[in-house]
Coordinates of C-alpha atoms in Angstrom, one line a residue:
X1 CA -23.4 12.4 -24.1
X2 CA -23.4 14.9 -27.1
X3 CA -20.4 15.4 -29.5
X4 CA -19.1 18.4 -27.6
X5 CA -19.2 16.6 -24.2
X6 CA -17.6 13.6 -25.8
X7 CA -14.7 15.6 -27.2
X8 CA -14.3 17.4 -23.9
X9 CA -14.2 14.1 -22.1
X10 CA -11.5 12.6 -24.2
X11 CA -9.5 15.9 -24.2
X12 CA -9.5 16.3 -20.4
X13 CA -8.7 12.8 -19.3
X14 CA -5.0 12.2 -18.6
X15 CA -4.4 9.4 -21.1
X16 CA -0.7 9.3 -20.4
X17 CA -1.4 8.0 -16.9
X18 CA -3.9 5.5 -18.4
X19 CA -1.2 4.2 -20.8
X20 CA 1.2 3.7 -17.9
X21 CA -1.5 1.8 -16.1
X22 CA -2.1 -0.4 -19.1
X23 CA 1.7 -1.0 -19.5
X24 CA 2.0 -2.1 -15.9
X25 CA -1.0 -4.4 -16.2
X26 CA 0.5 -5.9 -19.3
X27 CA 3.9 -6.4 -17.7
X28 CA 2.2 -8.0 -14.8
X29 CA 0.3 -10.5 -17.0
X30 CA 3.4 -11.4 -19.0
X31 CA 5.3 -12.2 -15.8
X32 CA 2.4 -14.0 -14.2
X33 CA 2.3 -16.2 -17.3
X34 CA 6.1 -16.8 -17.0
X35 CA 5.8 -17.5 -13.3
X36 CA 3.4 -20.4 -13.7
X37 CA 4.3 -21.5 -17.2
X38 CA 5.6 -25.1 -17.8
X39 CA 5.9 -27.2 -21.0
X40 CA 3.1 -29.4 -19.6
X41 CA 0.9 -26.3 -19.4
X42 CA 1.6 -25.0 -22.9
X43 CA -1.9 -25.9 -24.2
X44 CA -3.5 -23.8 -21.4
X45 CA -2.7 -20.5 -23.0
X46 CA -6.3 -19.8 -23.8
X47 CA -7.7 -21.5 -20.8
X48 CA -9.3 -19.0 -18.6
X49 CA -9.2 -21.4 -15.7
X50 CA -5.4 -21.0 -15.5
X51 CA -3.8 -18.4 -13.3
X52 CA -2.8 -16.1 -16.2
X53 CA -6.2 -16.7 -17.9
X54 CA -7.9 -15.5 -14.8
X55 CA -5.6 -12.5 -14.5
X56 CA -6.4 -11.6 -18.2
X57 CA -10.1 -11.6 -17.2
X58 CA -9.3 -9.4 -14.2
X59 CA -7.3 -6.9 -16.4
X60 CA -10.1 -6.7 -19.0
X61 CA -12.8 -6.2 -16.4
X62 CA -10.5 -3.7 -14.6
X63 CA -10.3 -1.7 -17.8
X64 CA -14.0 -1.7 -18.2
X65 CA -14.4 -0.7 -14.5
X66 CA -11.9 2.1 -14.9
X67 CA -13.4 3.5 -18.0
X68 CA -16.9 3.3 -16.5
X69 CA -15.7 5.4 -13.6
X70 CA -14.7 8.1 -16.0
X71 CA -18.3 8.4 -17.1
X72 CA -19.5 9.2 -13.6
X73 CA -20.2 12.8 -12.4
X74 CA -17.1 13.9 -10.5
X75 CA -19.2 15.1 -7.6
X76 CA -20.6 11.6 -7.0
X77 CA -17.4 10.5 -5.3
X78 CA -17.5 13.3 -2.7
X79 CA -21.2 13.0 -2.1
X80 CA -21.2 9.2 -1.6
X81 CA -17.8 9.0 0.2
X82 CA -19.4 8.2 3.6
X83 CA -21.5 5.4 2.0
X84 CA -18.5 3.9 0.2
X85 CA -16.4 4.1 3.5
X86 CA -19.3 2.7 5.5
X87 CA -19.7 -0.2 3.1
X88 CA -16.0 -1.1 3.3
X89 CA -16.3 -1.2 7.1
X90 CA -19.3 -3.5 6.9
X91 CA -17.3 -5.8 4.6
X92 CA -14.4 -5.8 7.0
X93 CA -16.8 -6.7 9.9
X94 CA -18.3 -9.5 7.7
X95 CA -15.0 -11.0 6.9
X96 CA -14.3 -11.5 10.6
X97 CA -17.6 -13.4 10.9
X98 CA -17.9 -15.4 7.7
X99 CA -14.5 -14.9 6.0
X100 CA -12.2 -17.6 4.7
X101 CA -8.8 -18.1 6.1
X102 CA -5.9 -18.0 3.6
X103 CA -2.3 -18.0 4.7
X104 CA -3.1 -17.6 8.3
X105 CA -5.3 -14.5 7.8
X106 CA -9.1 -14.4 7.9
X107 CA -9.2 -11.8 5.2
X108 CA -11.4 -13.1 2.4
X109 CA -15.1 -13.5 1.5
X110 CA -15.8 -16.3 -0.9
X111 CA -18.2 -15.4 -3.7
X112 CA -18.5 -18.6 -5.7
X113 CA -15.0 -19.4 -7.0
X114 CA -13.9 -15.8 -6.5
X115 CA -12.4 -14.5 -3.2
X116 CA -13.0 -10.9 -2.3
X117 CA -10.5 -9.1 0.0
X118 CA -12.3 -6.2 1.6
X119 CA -9.0 -4.7 3.0
X120 CA -8.0 -3.8 -0.5
X121 CA -11.2 -1.8 -1.2
X122 CA -11.0 -0.1 2.3
X123 CA -8.0 1.9 1.0
X124 CA -9.9 3.9 -1.5
X125 CA -12.9 4.1 0.8
X126 CA -10.7 5.7 3.5
X127 CA -9.1 8.0 0.9
X128 CA -12.4 9.3 -0.2
X129 CA -13.8 10.0 3.3
X130 CA -10.5 11.6 4.4
X131 CA -10.5 13.8 1.4
X132 CA -14.2 14.7 2.0
X133 CA -13.5 15.6 5.6
X134 CA -10.6 17.9 4.8
X135 CA -12.2 19.3 1.7
X136 CA -15.6 20.1 3.3
X137 CA -14.6 21.2 6.8
X138 CA -11.1 22.6 6.1
X139 CA -9.8 21.4 9.6
X140 CA -6.7 22.9 11.2
X141 CA -4.5 19.8 11.5
X142 CA -2.7 21.2 14.5
X143 CA -5.5 20.9 17.0
X144 CA -6.4 17.7 18.9
X145 CA -10.0 17.5 17.6
X146 CA -9.1 17.6 13.9
X147 CA -6.3 15.1 14.4
X148 CA -8.6 12.8 16.4
X149 CA -11.3 12.8 13.6
X150 CA -8.7 12.2 10.9
X151 CA -7.1 9.5 13.0
X152 CA -10.5 7.9 13.6
X153 CA -11.2 7.8 9.8
X154 CA -7.9 6.0 9.2
X155 CA -7.8 4.0 12.4
X156 CA -11.2 2.3 12.2
X157 CA -10.4 0.2 9.1
X158 CA -6.8 -0.3 10.3
X159 CA -8.0 -1.9 13.6
X160 CA -10.5 -4.1 11.8
X161 CA -7.8 -5.3 9.4
X162 CA -5.5 -6.0 12.3
X163 CA -8.1 -8.3 13.8
X164 CA -8.0 -10.6 10.8
X165 CA -4.9 -10.4 11.4
X166 CA -3.4 -8.9 8.3
X167 CA -0.5 -6.8 9.5
X168 CA 0.7 -6.0 5.9
X169 CA -2.6 -4.4 4.7
X170 CA -2.9 -2.6 8.1
X171 CA 0.5 -1.0 7.8
X172 CA -0.5 0.5 4.4
X173 CA -2.9 2.8 6.3
X174 CA 0.2 4.6 7.7
X175 CA 0.6 6.0 4.3
X176 CA -2.3 8.4 5.0
X177 CA 0.1 10.4 7.2
X178 CA 1.7 11.9 4.1
X179 CA -1.4 13.6 2.6
X180 CA -2.2 14.8 6.1
X181 CA 1.3 16.3 6.3
X182 CA 0.7 18.0 3.0
X183 CA -2.5 19.5 4.4
X184 CA -0.9 21.0 7.5
X185 CA -0.2 18.2 9.9
X186 CA 2.9 19.0 12.0
X187 CA 6.1 17.4 10.9
X188 CA 6.5 16.3 14.6
X189 CA 4.0 13.5 13.9
X190 CA 6.3 12.1 11.2
X191 CA 9.2 12.4 13.6
X192 CA 7.2 10.6 16.2
X193 CA 6.5 7.8 13.7
X194 CA 10.2 7.6 12.9
X195 CA 11.0 7.6 16.6
X196 CA 8.5 4.7 17.2
X197 CA 10.1 2.7 14.5
X198 CA 13.6 3.3 15.9
X199 CA 12.4 2.3 19.4
X200 CA 10.7 -0.8 18.0
X201 CA 13.9 -1.9 16.4
X202 CA 16.0 -1.0 19.5
X203 CA 13.6 -3.0 21.7
X204 CA 15.1 -6.2 20.0
X205 CA 18.7 -5.1 19.4
X206 CA 19.5 -3.5 22.7
X207 CA 18.9 -4.8 26.3
X208 CA 16.3 -2.9 28.3
X209 CA 19.0 -2.6 31.0
X210 CA 20.9 -0.4 28.6
X211 CA 18.1 1.2 26.6
X212 CA 16.0 2.6 29.5
X213 CA 19.0 4.3 31.2
X214 CA 19.9 5.8 27.8
X215 CA 16.5 7.3 27.4
X216 CA 16.5 8.7 30.9
X217 CA 20.0 10.1 30.4
X218 CA 19.1 11.7 27.1
X219 CA 16.0 13.2 28.7
X220 CA 18.1 14.4 31.7
X221 CA 20.6 16.1 29.4
X222 CA 17.8 17.9 27.5
X223 CA 16.3 19.1 30.7
X224 CA 19.7 20.3 32.0
X225 CA 20.3 22.3 28.8
X226 CA 16.8 23.8 29.1
X227 CA 16.3 24.0 32.9
X228 CA 14.7 27.4 32.8
X229 CA 11.8 26.3 30.6
X230 CA 9.4 24.6 33.1
X231 CA 6.7 23.6 30.6
X232 CA 9.4 22.2 28.3
X233 CA 10.8 20.1 31.2
X234 CA 7.4 18.6 31.9
X235 CA 7.0 17.7 28.2
X236 CA 10.4 16.0 28.1
X237 CA 9.6 13.9 31.3
X238 CA 6.3 12.8 29.7
X239 CA 8.0 11.8 26.5
X240 CA 10.6 9.7 28.3
X241 CA 7.9 8.0 30.3
X242 CA 5.8 7.3 27.2
X243 CA 8.9 6.0 25.4
X244 CA 9.7 3.6 28.2
X245 CA 6.0 2.5 28.3
X246 CA 6.1 2.0 24.5
X247 CA 9.1 -0.3 24.8
X248 CA 7.2 -2.6 27.3
X249 CA 4.1 -2.5 25.1
X250 CA 6.2 -3.5 22.0
X251 CA 7.6 -6.5 23.9
X252 CA 4.1 -7.5 25.2
X253 CA 2.5 -7.1 21.8
X254 CA 5.3 -9.0 20.1
X255 CA 5.0 -12.0 22.5
X256 CA 1.2 -12.1 22.8
X257 CA -0.3 -10.6 19.6
X258 CA 2.0 -11.5 16.7
X259 CA 1.9 -15.1 15.4
X260 CA 5.1 -17.2 15.5
X261 CA 5.8 -16.8 11.8
X262 CA 5.4 -13.0 12.0
X263 CA 7.8 -12.9 14.9
X264 CA 10.3 -15.1 13.0
X265 CA 10.2 -12.8 10.0
X266 CA 11.1 -9.8 12.2
X267 CA 13.9 -11.7 13.8
X268 CA 15.3 -12.8 10.5
X269 CA 15.2 -9.3 9.0
X270 CA 16.9 -7.8 12.1
X271 CA 19.6 -10.5 12.0
X272 CA 18.6 -12.0 15.3
X273 CA 18.4 -15.5 13.8
X274 CA 19.1 -17.3 10.6
X275 CA 16.4 -19.6 9.1
X276 CA 17.3 -20.4 5.5
X277 CA 14.9 -23.3 5.3
X278 CA 12.0 -21.6 7.2
X279 CA 10.7 -18.0 7.1
X280 CA 14.0 -16.8 5.6
X281 CA 13.7 -19.2 2.6
X282 CA 11.4 -16.9 0.5
X283 CA 13.8 -13.9 0.7
X284 CA 16.9 -16.0 0.1
X285 CA 15.5 -17.6 -3.0
X286 CA 14.1 -14.2 -4.2
X287 CA 17.5 -12.6 -3.9
X288 CA 19.1 -15.5 -5.7
X289 CA 16.6 -15.1 -8.5
X290 CA 17.0 -11.3 -8.8
X291 CA 20.8 -11.6 -8.7
X292 CA 20.8 -14.3 -11.3
X293 CA 19.2 -11.9 -13.8
X294 CA 22.3 -9.7 -13.8
X295 CA 22.1 -6.9 -16.4
X296 CA 19.6 -8.1 -19.0
X297 CA 18.1 -11.2 -17.5
X298 CA 18.0 -14.8 -18.5
X299 CA 15.1 -14.2 -20.9
X300 CA 11.4 -14.7 -21.1
X301 CA 10.4 -18.2 -19.8
X302 CA 14.1 -19.0 -19.1
X303 CA 14.3 -18.3 -15.3
X304 CA 15.4 -21.4 -13.5
X305 CA 14.4 -20.1 -10.1
X306 CA 11.0 -19.4 -11.6
X307 CA 10.6 -22.6 -13.6
X308 CA 11.5 -24.9 -10.7
X309 CA 9.3 -22.9 -8.3
X310 CA 12.1 -22.2 -5.8
X311 CA 10.4 -18.8 -4.9
X312 CA 7.0 -19.2 -3.2
X313 CA 4.2 -16.9 -4.2
X314 CA 5.9 -16.0 -7.4
X315 CA 2.8 -14.7 -9.2
X316 CA 1.6 -12.7 -6.1
X317 CA 3.8 -11.1 -3.4
X318 CA 7.1 -12.1 -5.0
X319 CA 6.4 -11.3 -8.7
X320 CA 9.3 -8.9 -8.7
X321 CA 11.7 -11.8 -8.4
X322 CA 10.4 -13.1 -11.7
X323 CA 10.9 -9.7 -13.3
X324 CA 14.5 -9.5 -11.9
X325 CA 15.5 -13.0 -13.0
X326 CA 14.1 -13.0 -16.5
X327 CA 14.5 -9.3 -17.4
X328 CA 17.5 -8.4 -15.3
X329 CA 18.5 -5.0 -14.0
X330 CA 17.3 -3.3 -17.2
X331 CA 13.8 -4.8 -16.9
X332 CA 13.6 -4.1 -13.2
X333 CA 14.7 -0.5 -13.9
X334 CA 11.9 -0.2 -16.5
X335 CA 9.3 -1.3 -14.0
X336 CA 10.5 1.0 -11.3
X337 CA 10.9 3.8 -13.8
X338 CA 7.2 3.4 -14.9
X339 CA 6.1 3.5 -11.3
X340 CA 8.3 6.6 -10.6
X341 CA 6.8 8.4 -13.6
X342 CA 3.3 7.4 -12.5
X343 CA 3.8 8.6 -8.9
X344 CA 5.4 11.9 -10.0
X345 CA 2.6 12.4 -12.5
X346 CA -0.1 11.8 -9.9
X347 CA 1.6 14.3 -7.5
X348 CA 1.8 16.9 -10.3
X349 CA -1.9 16.3 -11.2
X350 CA -2.8 16.6 -7.5
X351 CA -1.1 20.0 -7.2
X352 CA -3.0 21.5 -10.1
X353 CA -6.4 20.6 -8.6
X354 CA -8.8 23.5 -7.7
X355 CA -10.6 21.6 -5.0
X356 CA -9.1 20.5 -1.7
X357 CA -11.0 17.2 -2.0
X358 CA -9.4 16.3 -5.3
X359 CA -5.9 17.3 -4.1
X360 CA -6.1 15.4 -0.9
X361 CA -7.4 12.3 -2.7
X362 CA -4.6 12.6 -5.3
X363 CA -2.0 12.6 -2.5
X364 CA -3.7 9.6 -0.9
X365 CA -3.4 7.7 -4.2
X366 CA 0.2 8.5 -4.6
X367 CA 1.0 7.6 -1.0
X368 CA -0.8 4.2 -1.1
X369 CA 0.9 3.3 -4.4
X370 CA 4.4 4.4 -3.1
X371 CA 4.0 2.4 0.1
X372 CA 3.0 -0.7 -1.8
X373 CA 5.9 -0.3 -4.2
X374 CA 8.5 0.3 -1.5
X375 CA 7.4 -2.5 0.8
X376 CA 6.8 -5.1 -1.9
X377 CA 10.1 -4.6 -3.7
X378 CA 11.9 -4.1 -0.4
X379 CA 10.8 -7.5 0.9
X380 CA 11.8 -9.3 -2.3
X381 CA 15.4 -7.9 -1.9
X382 CA 15.5 -8.4 1.9
X383 CA 15.5 -4.9 3.3
X384 CA 12.0 -5.1 4.9
X385 CA 10.1 -8.0 6.6
X386 CA 7.9 -10.2 4.5
X387 CA 4.4 -8.8 5.2
X388 CA 2.6 -10.0 2.1
X389 CA 1.3 -7.0 0.1
X390 CA 0.9 -7.0 -3.7
X391 CA 2.9 -5.0 -6.3
X392 CA 0.2 -2.6 -7.7
X393 CA -1.2 -3.6 -11.1
X394 CA 1.4 -6.4 -11.5
X395 CA 0.8 -9.0 -8.8
X396 CA -1.9 -11.7 -9.5
X397 CA -5.3 -11.1 -7.9
X398 CA -8.6 -9.6 -8.8
X399 CA -9.2 -7.8 -5.5
X400 CA -5.9 -5.9 -5.6
X401 CA -6.0 -5.1 -9.3
X402 CA -9.6 -3.8 -9.2
X403 CA -9.0 -1.8 -6.0
X404 CA -5.9 -0.1 -7.4
X405 CA -7.8 0.5 -10.6
X406 CA -10.7 2.2 -8.8
X407 CA -8.3 4.1 -6.6
X408 CA -6.5 5.5 -9.7
X409 CA -9.4 6.1 -12.0
X410 CA -11.5 8.0 -9.5
X411 CA -8.6 10.5 -9.3
X412 CA -8.3 10.6 -13.1
X413 CA -12.0 11.5 -13.2
X414 CA -11.6 14.2 -10.6
X415 CA -8.7 15.6 -12.5
X416 CA -10.6 15.6 -15.8
X417 CA -13.3 17.7 -14.2
X418 CA -10.9 20.0 -12.2
X419 CA -12.1 23.2 -13.8
X420 CA -15.7 22.4 -12.9
X421 CA -15.3 20.6 -9.5
X422 CA -15.9 23.0 -6.6

């Protein structure tokens, strides 16, 4: 790389986004240290065998990985998108055959002492292929063929992850609806998704003896008000039948596919049962920890919920409870504020791209990060079920940190070359 190319490289890269990334990683490391710290472990500060020592290695390697991605030719990611996607599918198949079971999910491949989670890497693999498909073929996302192909790209890894079964990671793939919507997918699909969620909840809160007549009555009223539109009437009848069939499918899947602890989490969040010493314990203790932080927090290393390990998975899925307890509302607001700035910046960068590939990929990045942020913080404060997905750049774990790093830095590379990428 000559001097001119080097200057251009440093000038074009969005260093503000990288600084936010570094800040979030640093916040994550500090809180992981606090979550597992104890007086008896004070001499482990520089021991890389400790949890925070390993995370420091993950962060440093992640930075090297991210900066290395910036040295690639931007066109590499479009050309090799099918290979990257295919590799992640092979890894997802391998994990079903030789994977290690952790927390009830067969989602990990052991490589020495390190455990690789292919589901994390499948996210950027899917984002790359989806962006390539839309960028290269410019499909009209209002015809069945185009929707089917896009759905197949997203659905293949989703189904393989469900077989592990890792419902949390699988749900993240629903975030790809938003970039598809940005590229022309009808808003009706988002309404259908919302309707499916509402029906899912209603299946548990309302008796079928009441719910099915309500659906039929609503359909009948719509038909009566539009009785002169024959094709419209047929559509409404089909929707009603599909809705009723979906309700029975939900109940069957709930009873036969979901594991007992997954069913219990849904029942607790919907208020159907109270289990303060079982599946509801995590959320109760997390809410106590966050509430105890009040405005400015109890202080670094001073969280009692954290120190006495009342909150399970404090350094991973429930890391936000440590932030809330020790840094309070102000600290939590800083973290959420950094994520908000990051998401808005990614969307702004995506909109200025000259290539469809780069724009679609940028929206995929923003959607995945937002989904993780909303679900992770939502489960720590008790507004969504506990489904076990990490807080990007902050939760402990090499697979999640590196996958989010690759996801973000590929987009930063595409953005740095936006004037030359066609």
